[in-house]
Short mmCIF file of C-alpha atoms in Angstrom, two decimals:
data_model
loop_
_atom_site.label_atom_id
_atom_site.label_comp_id
_atom_site.label_asym_id
_atom_site.label_seq_id
_atom_site.Cartn_x
_atom_site.Cartn_y
_atom_site.Cartn_z
CA UNK V 1228 -38.51 72.82 4.01
CA UNK V 1229 -35.27 74.31 2.68
CA UNK V 1230 -32.77 72.03 0.93
CA UNK V 1231 -29.10 72.97 0.93
CA UNK V 1232 -26.80 71.46 -1.70
CA UNK V 1233 -23.05 71.79 -2.07
CA UNK V 1234 -22.65 72.76 -5.70
CA UNK V 1235 -19.15 72.30 -7.12
CA UNK V 1236 -17.64 74.74 -9.60
CA UNK V 1237 -18.56 73.18 -12.94
CA UNK V 1238 -17.67 74.29 -16.41
CA UNK V 1239 -20.35 73.36 -18.89
CA UNK V 1240 -18.94 72.91 -22.40
CA UNK V 1241 -20.48 74.74 -25.29
CA UNK V 1242 -22.71 72.65 -27.50
CA UNK V 1243 -20.63 71.51 -30.49
CA UNK V 1244 -21.78 72.38 -33.97
CA UNK V 1245 -22.21 68.90 -35.38
CA UNK V 1246 -25.11 69.45 -37.75
CA UNK V 1247 -28.58 68.16 -37.04
CA UNK V 1248 -27.59 64.53 -36.54
CA UNK V 1249 -31.26 63.54 -36.71
CA UNK V 1250 -32.06 60.29 -38.54
CA UNK V 1251 -33.44 60.86 -42.03
CA UNK V 1252 -37.22 60.88 -42.03
CA UNK V 1253 -37.37 61.41 -38.29
CA UNK V 1254 -35.83 64.77 -37.48
CA UNK V 1255 -37.19 68.29 -37.73
CA UNK V 1256 -38.88 69.03 -41.03
CA UNK V 1257 -39.45 65.34 -41.80
CA UNK V 1258 -42.65 63.37 -41.57
CA UNK V 1259 -41.43 61.66 -38.44
CA UNK V 1260 -41.03 64.81 -36.38
CA UNK V 1261 -43.63 65.04 -33.66
CA UNK V 1262 -44.55 68.60 -34.64
CA UNK V 1263 -45.60 67.27 -38.04
CA UNK V 1264 -46.83 63.81 -37.11
CA UNK V 1265 -49.13 65.19 -34.44
CA UNK V 1266 -51.60 66.10 -37.21
CA UNK V 1267 -51.14 62.88 -39.18
CA UNK V 1268 -53.60 60.00 -39.31
CA UNK V 1269 -53.21 56.37 -40.36
CA UNK V 1270 -56.12 54.74 -42.20
CA UNK V 1271 -56.54 50.99 -42.61
CA UNK V 1272 -59.22 48.99 -44.39
CA UNK V 1273 -60.69 46.19 -42.34
CA UNK V 1274 -61.30 42.52 -43.00
CA UNK V 1275 -57.57 42.23 -43.62
CA UNK V 1276 -55.06 39.52 -42.78
CA UNK V 1277 -51.39 39.95 -41.85
CA UNK V 1278 -49.21 37.56 -43.85
CA UNK V 1279 -45.50 37.56 -44.62
CA UNK V 1280 -42.19 38.28 -42.90
CA UNK V 1281 -41.27 41.30 -40.80
CA UNK V 1282 -37.89 42.14 -39.24
CA UNK V 1283 -37.56 43.64 -35.77
CA UNK V 1284 -34.69 46.06 -35.16
CA UNK V 1285 -33.21 47.24 -31.86
CA UNK V 1286 -35.37 47.84 -28.81
CA UNK V 1287 -36.36 51.45 -28.12
CA UNK V 1288 -36.34 50.80 -24.38
CA UNK V 1289 -32.76 49.58 -24.58
CA UNK V 1290 -31.25 51.93 -27.18
CA UNK V 1291 -32.28 55.07 -25.26
CA UNK V 1292 -30.53 53.86 -22.11
CA UNK V 1293 -27.47 52.64 -24.02
CA UNK V 1294 -27.08 56.17 -25.40
CA UNK V 1295 -27.19 57.53 -21.84
CA UNK V 1296 -24.68 54.89 -20.70
CA UNK V 1297 -22.20 56.24 -23.25
CA UNK V 1298 -21.88 59.31 -20.98
CA UNK V 1299 -19.95 57.17 -18.51
CA UNK V 1300 -16.84 56.97 -20.69
CA UNK V 1301 -15.06 59.89 -22.35
CA UNK V 1302 -14.31 59.19 -25.99
CA UNK V 1303 -16.22 57.69 -28.91
CA UNK V 1304 -18.84 54.99 -28.39
CA UNK V 1305 -20.88 53.49 -31.22
CA UNK V 1306 -24.28 51.87 -30.72
CA UNK V 1307 -25.69 49.90 -33.66
CA UNK V 1308 -29.13 48.47 -34.48
CA UNK V 1309 -30.78 51.62 -33.11
CA UNK V 1310 -34.42 52.06 -34.26
CA UNK V 1311 -35.20 55.00 -36.54
CA UNK V 1312 -37.82 56.61 -34.30
CA UNK V 1313 -38.45 60.07 -32.89
CA UNK V 1314 -37.49 59.14 -29.30
CA UNK V 1315 -33.97 58.28 -30.47
CA UNK V 1316 -33.73 61.64 -32.23
CA UNK V 1317 -34.78 63.43 -29.03
CA UNK V 1318 -32.24 61.54 -26.93
CA UNK V 1319 -29.57 62.46 -29.47
CA UNK V 1320 -30.41 66.11 -28.94
CA UNK V 1321 -30.35 65.67 -25.14
CA UNK V 1322 -26.79 64.34 -25.43
CA UNK V 1323 -25.80 67.06 -27.86
CA UNK V 1324 -26.89 69.75 -25.40
CA UNK V 1325 -24.73 68.02 -22.80
CA UNK V 1326 -21.74 68.70 -25.01
CA UNK V 1327 -21.53 65.39 -26.86
CA UNK V 1328 -21.02 65.01 -30.56
CA UNK V 1329 -23.83 62.84 -31.94
CA UNK V 1330 -24.02 61.43 -35.45
CA UNK V 1331 -26.51 58.99 -36.95
CA UNK V 1332 -25.49 56.73 -39.83
CA UNK V 1333 -27.07 53.87 -41.73
CA UNK V 1334 -25.94 50.57 -40.24
CA UNK V 1335 -23.24 49.07 -42.45
CA UNK V 1336 -23.69 46.63 -44.00
CA UNK V 1337 -27.44 47.05 -44.43
CA UNK V 1338 -29.28 43.74 -44.30
CA UNK V 1339 -32.12 43.65 -46.87
CA UNK V 1340 -34.38 42.44 -44.06
CA UNK V 1341 -34.02 45.74 -42.21
CA UNK V 1342 -34.74 47.88 -45.25
CA UNK V 1343 -38.29 48.83 -46.23
CA UNK V 1344 -38.96 50.82 -49.37
CA UNK V 1345 -35.25 51.47 -49.77
CA UNK V 1346 -35.01 53.11 -46.31
CA UNK V 1347 -33.12 51.42 -43.48
CA UNK V 1348 -35.15 51.16 -40.28
CA UNK V 1349 -32.12 50.98 -38.02
CA UNK V 1350 -29.19 53.32 -37.53
CA UNK V 1351 -25.86 53.37 -35.79
CA UNK V 1352 -25.26 56.31 -33.48
CA UNK V 1353 -21.75 57.60 -32.82
CA UNK V 1354 -21.44 59.50 -29.55
CA UNK V 1355 -18.31 61.54 -28.77
CA UNK V 1356 -18.34 62.19 -25.04
CA UNK V 1357 -16.12 64.99 -23.65
CA UNK V 1358 -14.03 64.72 -20.49
CA UNK V 1359 -16.41 67.22 -18.87
CA UNK V 1360 -19.96 66.72 -20.19
CA UNK V 1361 -22.66 69.23 -19.32
CA UNK V 1362 -24.83 68.79 -16.26
CA UNK V 1363 -28.29 70.08 -17.19
CA UNK V 1364 -31.05 68.41 -19.22
CA UNK V 1365 -33.62 71.03 -20.20
CA UNK V 1366 -37.38 70.73 -19.87
CA UNK V 1367 -38.15 71.36 -23.54
CA UNK V 1368 -36.64 67.98 -24.45
CA UNK V 1369 -37.13 66.03 -21.22
CA UNK V 1370 -40.88 66.70 -21.27
CA UNK V 1371 -41.07 64.90 -24.64
CA UNK V 1372 -39.04 61.91 -23.50
CA UNK V 1373 -39.35 60.48 -20.02
CA UNK V 1374 -36.41 58.15 -20.69
CA UNK V 1375 -34.09 61.16 -20.61
CA UNK V 1376 -34.21 60.93 -16.79
CA UNK V 1377 -31.71 58.09 -17.26
CA UNK V 1378 -28.91 60.66 -17.71
CA UNK V 1379 -29.26 61.39 -13.97
CA UNK V 1380 -27.18 58.42 -12.80
CA UNK V 1381 -24.28 58.61 -15.26
CA UNK V 1382 -23.92 62.41 -15.02
CA UNK V 1383 -23.97 62.31 -11.23
CA UNK V 1384 -21.29 59.61 -11.30
CA UNK V 1385 -19.14 61.55 -13.80
CA UNK V 1386 -19.58 65.17 -12.67
CA UNK V 1387 -20.80 65.03 -9.07
CA UNK V 1388 -23.70 67.38 -9.88
CA UNK V 1389 -26.67 67.30 -12.25
CA UNK V 1390 -29.91 69.18 -12.95
CA UNK V 1391 -32.53 67.21 -14.87
CA UNK V 1392 -35.99 68.55 -15.60
CA UNK V 1393 -38.77 66.45 -14.14
CA UNK V 1394 -39.78 64.16 -17.03
CA UNK V 1395 -43.01 63.91 -19.00
CA UNK V 1396 -43.77 60.87 -21.17
CA UNK V 1397 -46.85 58.81 -21.97
CA UNK V 1398 -50.09 59.49 -20.11
CA UNK V 1399 -50.44 55.93 -18.79
CA UNK V 1400 -50.27 56.53 -15.08
CA UNK V 1401 -48.02 57.82 -12.34
CA UNK V 1402 -44.36 56.88 -12.63
CA UNK V 1403 -42.64 58.64 -9.76
CA UNK V 1404 -38.92 59.04 -9.22
CA UNK V 1405 -38.96 58.07 -5.55
CA UNK V 1406 -36.93 54.89 -6.02
CA UNK V 1407 -34.36 56.66 -8.20
CA UNK V 1408 -33.93 59.33 -5.53
CA UNK V 1409 -33.88 57.05 -2.48
CA UNK V 1410 -31.34 54.74 -4.10
CA UNK V 1411 -29.01 57.57 -5.09
CA UNK V 1412 -29.39 59.08 -1.61
CA UNK V 1413 -28.21 55.80 -0.07
CA UNK V 1414 -25.15 56.11 -2.32
CA UNK V 1415 -24.33 59.48 -0.78
CA UNK V 1416 -26.10 61.91 -3.10
CA UNK V 1417 -27.86 65.02 -1.85
CA UNK V 1418 -31.06 65.51 -3.86
CA UNK V 1419 -33.64 68.27 -3.96
CA UNK V 1420 -36.33 69.62 -6.26
CA UNK V 1421 -36.45 73.18 -7.51
CA UNK V 1422 -38.47 74.92 -10.24
CA UNK V 1423 -39.38 71.64 -11.93
CA UNK V 1424 -35.84 70.21 -11.81
CA UNK V 1425 -34.38 67.23 -9.97
CA UNK V 1426 -31.05 68.48 -8.61
CA UNK V 1427 -28.48 65.98 -7.36
CA UNK V 1428 -25.05 66.63 -5.87
CA UNK V 1429 -22.26 64.28 -4.78
CA UNK V 1430 -19.13 66.47 -4.57
CA UNK V 1431 -17.27 63.79 -2.60
CA UNK V 1432 -18.29 61.09 -5.05
CA UNK V 1433 -20.80 58.27 -4.83
CA UNK V 1434 -20.15 55.25 -2.66
CA UNK V 1435 -21.46 51.70 -2.77
CA UNK V 1436 -24.57 50.82 -0.81
CA UNK V 1437 -27.16 48.10 -0.28
CA UNK V 1438 -30.41 49.16 -1.97
CA UNK V 1439 -33.74 47.37 -1.83
CA UNK V 1440 -36.30 48.58 -4.37
CA UNK V 1441 -39.95 48.69 -3.30
CA UNK V 1442 -40.88 47.52 -6.80
CA UNK V 1443 -38.68 46.12 -9.61
CA UNK V 1444 -38.65 49.43 -11.46
CA UNK V 1445 -36.82 49.28 -14.79
CA UNK V 1446 -35.91 52.98 -14.78
CA UNK V 1447 -34.66 52.99 -11.20
CA UNK V 1448 -32.64 49.82 -11.74
CA UNK V 1449 -30.99 51.34 -14.84
CA UNK V 1450 -30.18 54.66 -13.19
CA UNK V 1451 -28.73 53.01 -10.09
CA UNK V 1452 -26.59 50.58 -12.10
CA UNK V 1453 -25.17 53.43 -14.19
CA UNK V 1454 -24.43 55.45 -11.06
CA UNK V 1455 -22.87 52.49 -9.23
CA UNK V 1456 -20.35 51.47 -11.90
CA UNK V 1457 -18.17 54.50 -11.05
CA UNK V 1458 -18.97 54.62 -7.31
CA UNK V 1459 -16.43 53.73 -4.66
CA UNK V 1460 -17.05 50.25 -3.27
CA UNK V 1461 -19.76 47.67 -3.86
CA UNK V 1462 -23.43 48.31 -4.57
CA UNK V 1463 -26.08 45.60 -4.24
CA UNK V 1464 -29.53 46.19 -5.74
CA UNK V 1465 -32.20 43.82 -4.42
CA UNK V 1466 -35.60 43.40 -6.09
CA UNK V 1467 -33.99 44.71 -9.28
CA UNK V 1468 -35.79 44.65 -12.61
CA UNK V 1469 -34.92 41.62 -14.77
CA UNK V 1470 -35.91 42.83 -18.23
CA UNK V 1471 -33.76 41.88 -21.28
CA UNK V 1472 -33.09 45.60 -21.74
CA UNK V 1473 -31.42 45.64 -18.29
CA UNK V 1474 -29.22 42.74 -19.36
CA UNK V 1475 -28.37 44.59 -22.58
CA UNK V 1476 -27.22 47.69 -20.68
CA UNK V 1477 -25.16 45.57 -18.30
CA UNK V 1478 -23.54 43.79 -21.23
CA UNK V 1479 -22.49 47.13 -22.74
CA UNK V 1480 -21.20 48.40 -19.39
CA UNK V 1481 -19.22 45.19 -18.81
CA UNK V 1482 -17.56 45.65 -22.19
CA UNK V 1483 -16.71 49.20 -21.11
CA UNK V 1484 -14.92 47.75 -18.07
CA UNK V 1485 -17.67 47.73 -15.43
CA UNK V 1486 -17.79 44.92 -12.86
CA UNK V 1487 -21.41 43.72 -12.74
CA UNK V 1488 -22.82 40.38 -11.62
CA UNK V 1489 -26.37 39.06 -11.44
CA UNK V 1490 -27.92 40.87 -14.40
CA UNK V 1491 -31.18 39.18 -15.38
CA UNK V 1492 -31.82 38.19 -11.75
CA UNK V 1493 -33.46 40.08 -8.89
CA UNK V 1494 -30.10 40.80 -7.19
CA UNK V 1495 -27.46 42.77 -9.07
CA UNK V 1496 -24.01 43.42 -7.60
CA UNK V 1497 -21.77 46.20 -8.94
CA UNK V 1498 -18.19 46.83 -7.88
CA UNK V 1499 -17.22 50.38 -8.77
CA UNK V 1500 -14.22 51.11 -10.97
CA UNK V 1501 -12.38 54.44 -11.38
CA UNK V 1502 -12.88 54.78 -15.14
CA UNK V 1503 -14.66 53.18 -18.11
CA UNK V 1504 -13.69 53.02 -21.78
CA UNK V 1505 -15.85 53.70 -24.86
CA UNK V 1506 -17.16 50.71 -26.77
CA UNK V 1507 -19.11 49.51 -29.80
CA UNK V 1508 -22.34 47.67 -28.97
CA UNK V 1509 -25.37 46.27 -30.84
CA UNK V 1510 -28.84 46.86 -29.37
CA UNK V 1511 -30.95 43.82 -28.47
CA UNK V 1512 -34.07 43.20 -30.61
CA UNK V 1513 -37.36 44.84 -29.62
CA UNK V 1514 -39.56 42.25 -27.91
CA UNK V 1515 -42.54 44.64 -27.70
CA UNK V 1516 -42.59 45.30 -31.45
CA UNK V 1517 -42.16 41.57 -32.03
CA UNK V 1518 -45.04 40.88 -29.66
CA UNK V 1519 -47.21 43.40 -31.51
CA UNK V 1520 -46.79 41.41 -34.73
CA UNK V 1521 -47.40 38.11 -32.89
CA UNK V 1522 -50.73 39.33 -31.53
CA UNK V 1523 -51.51 41.00 -34.86
CA UNK V 1524 -51.17 37.64 -36.62
CA UNK V 1525 -53.45 36.03 -34.05
CA UNK V 1526 -56.06 38.82 -34.22
CA UNK V 1527 -56.26 38.85 -38.02
CA UNK V 1528 -56.05 35.05 -38.38
CA UNK V 1529 -52.86 35.61 -40.28
CA UNK V 1530 -49.47 34.01 -40.79
CA UNK V 1531 -46.46 36.14 -39.81
CA UNK V 1532 -42.78 35.32 -39.40
CA UNK V 1533 -40.85 37.71 -37.15
CA UNK V 1534 -37.04 37.84 -37.40
CA UNK V 1535 -34.38 39.69 -35.40
CA UNK V 1536 -35.33 38.53 -31.89
CA UNK V 1537 -34.66 35.55 -29.63
CA UNK V 1538 -38.23 34.25 -29.02
CA UNK V 1539 -37.21 33.21 -25.50
CA UNK V 1540 -37.52 36.92 -24.60
CA UNK V 1541 -41.22 36.73 -25.51
CA UNK V 1542 -42.06 33.37 -23.98
CA UNK V 1543 -45.07 34.36 -21.87
CA UNK V 1544 -46.71 36.37 -24.66
CA UNK V 1545 -46.22 33.59 -27.21
CA UNK V 1546 -47.69 31.11 -24.70
CA UNK V 1547 -50.84 33.27 -24.56
CA UNK V 1548 -51.07 33.14 -28.36
CA UNK V 1549 -50.83 29.35 -28.21
CA UNK V 1550 -53.52 29.21 -25.51
CA UNK V 1551 -55.74 31.30 -27.82
CA UNK V 1552 -55.38 28.66 -30.54
CA UNK V 1553 -52.41 29.96 -32.48
CA UNK V 1554 -49.62 27.85 -33.91
CA UNK V 1555 -46.17 29.10 -32.91
CA UNK V 1556 -42.88 27.88 -34.35
CA UNK V 1557 -39.63 29.18 -32.87
CA UNK V 1558 -36.01 29.29 -34.01
CA UNK V 1559 -32.88 30.85 -32.49
CA UNK V 1560 -33.59 34.39 -33.77
CA UNK V 1561 -37.10 34.22 -35.22
CA UNK V 1562 -40.59 32.86 -34.74
CA UNK V 1563 -43.73 32.25 -36.78
CA UNK V 1564 -47.33 32.74 -35.64
CA UNK V 1565 -50.28 31.33 -37.56
CA UNK V 1566 -53.95 31.49 -36.53
CA UNK V 1567 -56.42 29.52 -38.65
CA UNK V 1568 -59.61 29.83 -36.59
CA UNK V 1569 -61.26 32.40 -34.40
CA UNK V 1570 -59.14 32.87 -31.25
CA UNK V 1571 -60.24 31.51 -27.90
CA UNK V 1572 -60.59 33.78 -24.88
CA UNK V 1573 -57.48 33.96 -22.68
CA UNK V 1574 -57.00 35.72 -19.34
CA UNK V 1575 -53.95 38.00 -19.05
CA UNK V 1576 -52.19 39.49 -16.02
CA UNK V 1577 -49.39 42.00 -16.57
CA UNK V 1578 -46.33 41.62 -14.34
CA UNK V 1579 -42.69 42.68 -14.33
CA UNK V 1580 -40.45 40.55 -16.55
CA UNK V 1581 -40.52 37.60 -17.04
CA UNK V 1582 -44.27 38.12 -16.69
CA UNK V 1583 -46.59 39.41 -19.40
CA UNK V 1584 -45.37 42.88 -20.47
CA UNK V 1585 -47.64 45.83 -19.72
CA UNK V 1586 -46.68 47.33 -23.09
CA UNK V 1587 -48.48 44.43 -24.80
CA UNK V 1588 -51.72 44.96 -22.88
CA UNK V 1589 -53.44 46.90 -25.73
CA UNK V 1590 -52.74 43.98 -28.06
CA UNK V 1591 -54.03 41.50 -25.48
CA UNK V 1592 -57.27 43.50 -25.20
CA UNK V 1593 -57.50 43.62 -28.99
CA UNK V 1594 -57.19 39.85 -29.16
CA UNK V 1595 -59.75 39.42 -26.38
CA UNK V 1596 -62.18 41.73 -28.22
CA UNK V 1597 -62.22 39.27 -31.14
CA UNK V 1598 -62.02 35.99 -29.23
CA UNK V 1599 -64.73 33.44 -28.54
CA UNK V 1600 -65.76 33.90 -24.91
CA UNK V 1601 -64.87 36.39 -22.19
CA UNK V 1602 -61.39 37.38 -21.02
CA UNK V 1603 -60.26 38.96 -17.77
CA UNK V 1604 -57.38 41.38 -18.28
CA UNK V 1605 -55.54 42.63 -15.17
CA UNK V 1606 -53.04 45.52 -15.26
CA UNK V 1607 -50.59 45.63 -12.35
CA UNK V 1608 -47.99 48.12 -13.57
CA UNK V 1609 -49.55 51.44 -14.67
CA UNK V 1610 -52.78 52.79 -13.24
CA UNK V 1611 -53.70 54.61 -16.46
CA UNK V 1612 -53.07 51.85 -18.99
CA UNK V 1613 -56.81 51.37 -19.63
CA UNK V 1614 -57.19 54.96 -20.85
CA UNK V 1615 -57.31 53.71 -24.43
CA UNK V 1616 -60.23 51.31 -23.73
CA UNK V 1617 -62.77 53.98 -24.68
CA UNK V 1618 -61.13 54.22 -28.11
CA UNK V 1619 -61.26 50.45 -28.54
CA UNK V 1620 -64.94 50.56 -27.58
CA UNK V 1621 -65.51 53.06 -30.41
CA UNK V 1622 -64.53 50.18 -32.68
CA UNK V 1623 -67.29 48.09 -31.11
CA UNK V 1624 -65.27 46.19 -28.51
CA UNK V 1625 -67.26 45.03 -25.47
CA UNK V 1626 -65.06 46.16 -22.55
CA UNK V 1627 -66.00 46.78 -18.93
CA UNK V 1628 -63.26 48.22 -16.73
CA UNK V 1629 -63.10 48.30 -12.94
CA UNK V 1630 -59.90 49.63 -11.42
CA UNK V 1631 -57.04 47.42 -12.54
CA UNK V 1632 -59.32 44.89 -14.23
CA UNK V 1633 -61.12 44.72 -17.56
CA UNK V 1634 -63.64 42.12 -18.68
CA UNK V 1635 -63.66 41.78 -22.46
CA UNK V 1636 -66.36 39.80 -24.25
CA UNK V 1637 -65.30 38.83 -27.71
CA UNK V 1638 -67.12 39.63 -30.94
CA UNK V 1639 -66.75 38.13 -34.37
CA UNK V 1640 -66.03 41.51 -35.97
CA UNK V 1641 -65.39 45.08 -34.93
CA UNK V 1642 -66.63 48.19 -36.74
CA UNK V 1643 -64.35 50.78 -38.32
CA UNK V 1644 -64.41 54.26 -36.78
CA UNK V 1645 -62.18 57.30 -36.17
CA UNK V 1646 -60.14 56.76 -32.99
CA UNK V 1647 -57.24 58.48 -31.21
CA UNK V 1648 -53.90 57.01 -30.12
CA UNK V 1649 -53.33 57.84 -26.45
CA UNK V 1650 -49.84 56.36 -26.19
CA UNK V 1651 -47.32 54.37 -28.24
CA UNK V 1652 -48.71 50.87 -27.70
CA UNK V 1653 -52.35 51.93 -27.70
CA UNK V 1654 -51.82 53.49 -31.13
CA UNK V 1655 -50.35 50.29 -32.56
CA UNK V 1656 -53.08 48.20 -30.92
CA UNK V 1657 -55.84 50.36 -32.39
CA UNK V 1658 -54.35 50.14 -35.87
CA UNK V 1659 -54.15 46.33 -35.64
CA UNK V 1660 -57.72 46.19 -34.28
CA UNK V 1661 -58.83 48.26 -37.27
CA UNK V 1662 -57.66 45.42 -39.53
CA UNK V 1663 -60.32 43.24 -37.90
CA UNK V 1664 -63.18 45.73 -38.38
CA UNK V 1665 -65.70 46.36 -41.11
CA UNK V 1666 -64.94 49.45 -43.18
CA UNK V 1667 -62.14 51.96 -42.62
CA UNK V 1668 -60.52 52.82 -39.30
CA UNK V 1669 -58.72 56.15 -38.97
CA UNK V 1670 -56.26 56.53 -36.10
CA UNK V 1671 -55.17 60.07 -35.22
CA UNK V 1672 -52.28 61.37 -33.05
CA UNK V 1673 -50.00 58.76 -34.62
CA UNK V 1674 -46.90 60.66 -33.49
CA UNK V 1675 -47.18 58.30 -30.52
CA UNK V 1676 -46.71 55.32 -32.84
CA UNK V 1677 -43.67 56.99 -34.41
CA UNK V 1678 -42.03 56.98 -30.97
CA UNK V 1679 -41.91 53.19 -30.84
CA UNK V 1680 -42.35 51.67 -34.30
CA UNK V 1681 -39.98 52.50 -37.17
CA UNK V 1682 -41.87 52.61 -40.49
CA UNK V 1683 -45.03 50.98 -39.12
CA UNK V 1684 -47.00 51.80 -42.28
CA UNK V 1685 -44.30 50.28 -44.52
CA UNK V 1686 -44.31 47.10 -42.43
CA UNK V 1687 -48.09 46.86 -42.68
CA UNK V 1688 -47.91 47.19 -46.47
CA UNK V 1689 -45.21 44.52 -46.62
CA UNK V 1690 -47.59 42.23 -44.72
CA UNK V 1691 -50.34 42.76 -47.31
CA UNK V 1692 -52.35 45.56 -45.69
CA UNK V 1693 -54.10 48.39 -47.52
CA UNK V 1694 -52.99 51.38 -45.45
CA UNK V 1695 -52.25 55.05 -45.91
CA UNK V 1696 -50.80 57.84 -43.84
CA UNK V 1697 -52.16 61.31 -44.47
CA UNK V 1698 -52.38 64.75 -42.95
CA UNK V 1699 -55.55 65.18 -40.93
CA UNK V 1700 -57.94 67.88 -42.17
CA UNK V 1701 -57.81 71.07 -40.15
CA UNK V 1702 -60.55 71.46 -37.59
CA UNK V 1703 -62.75 74.51 -38.17
CA UNK V 1704 -62.30 77.42 -35.81
CA UNK V 1705 -65.24 78.05 -33.50
CA UNK V 1706 -66.13 81.52 -32.29
CA UNK V 1707 -68.78 82.87 -29.96
#
């Protein structure tokens, strides 16, 4: 079938020469760059216990979308409490190639809690958006960062035309763009695919529409909200995602002048406005990183205080820790988890927020692998989330998977072994599991971990863990 699009005459600005703009320790040539980190390994010695205080900075899944939202307003926006991770660096380069000026700075003032080894884990990012941003996001960056698809909505709203390479991302299952495309089509966009690009055109502008999502997709909800804020008329999104990161984006957009109601519920109403203004906004704390440390404390029978997050955003996960026998104390922006005995088996079912987060499933399986009894773990979000189970089994975990279900029979101890991170959360889960094993566990492909956890090794050391990061030995060449 042939697709015909009306393509307006667009002038794409030259990319400004603003230096690298990459956060220190994360950009090209630094240890955090994926090209380098791909050959790094993290080694931990088992029979260890997490104890101490760790601070959580801004959420990766929010900061990336906040950076894209800045495209909606010409001028200078500043986003603070941004995590110092490789995904943020990649998104900065995506925006730079769209003609934006992007600069990363240390958050000022720097709280001692967010500094590890003299290096701040969070940054502020200043984004100077031109009146006519570019319209094409290239494959070489989009393939490394699926979240870059979120520039589709704001660029379509601003320019009336956009070409975005079909995204890559973690290998955790199919994550199609059907809901993004069908929602934008209902708003008057003409969309086609060509040579690996998603091409969208709305030369007459977007208009409000009633949209019902088949599933409460976070990405689709974000893209449609960002498109709707500049559309003509009223847009209603039913079965919208309710994640705290959605609320964070809506809060920023409201401060920019957007008219949004219902954020945090399943029905979001947006009344389009003709123009938005740049703003300064602080990123919400990362509930997934916080949850990683909560489960880590439970798995290692440790005692960890996590600051920088409202524990209400992690209610279901913390309830599971309590059910497993942990003691949880909460305050307004922190919580403490202590586990004195071997955990009890707990069943877990992943669901859209406010249900148990799919990103915490590797930690739930790690806890189940060490618990007394058998746990049933059900994954309802991504069909490939259990890919890492084979790596956990290399550590001695007793796991039987069947479709979307896994039965995990707990053992007193695991056994250290070389394993491979298959995605961001699996990498963190394997490292934490290694703390509960005999001997040394070596986790390779830790560039995945760098994409979601700023200074993970430094945090482990601060919590009393013997850990090192090193370059993996080169594999010998084989010839025939």
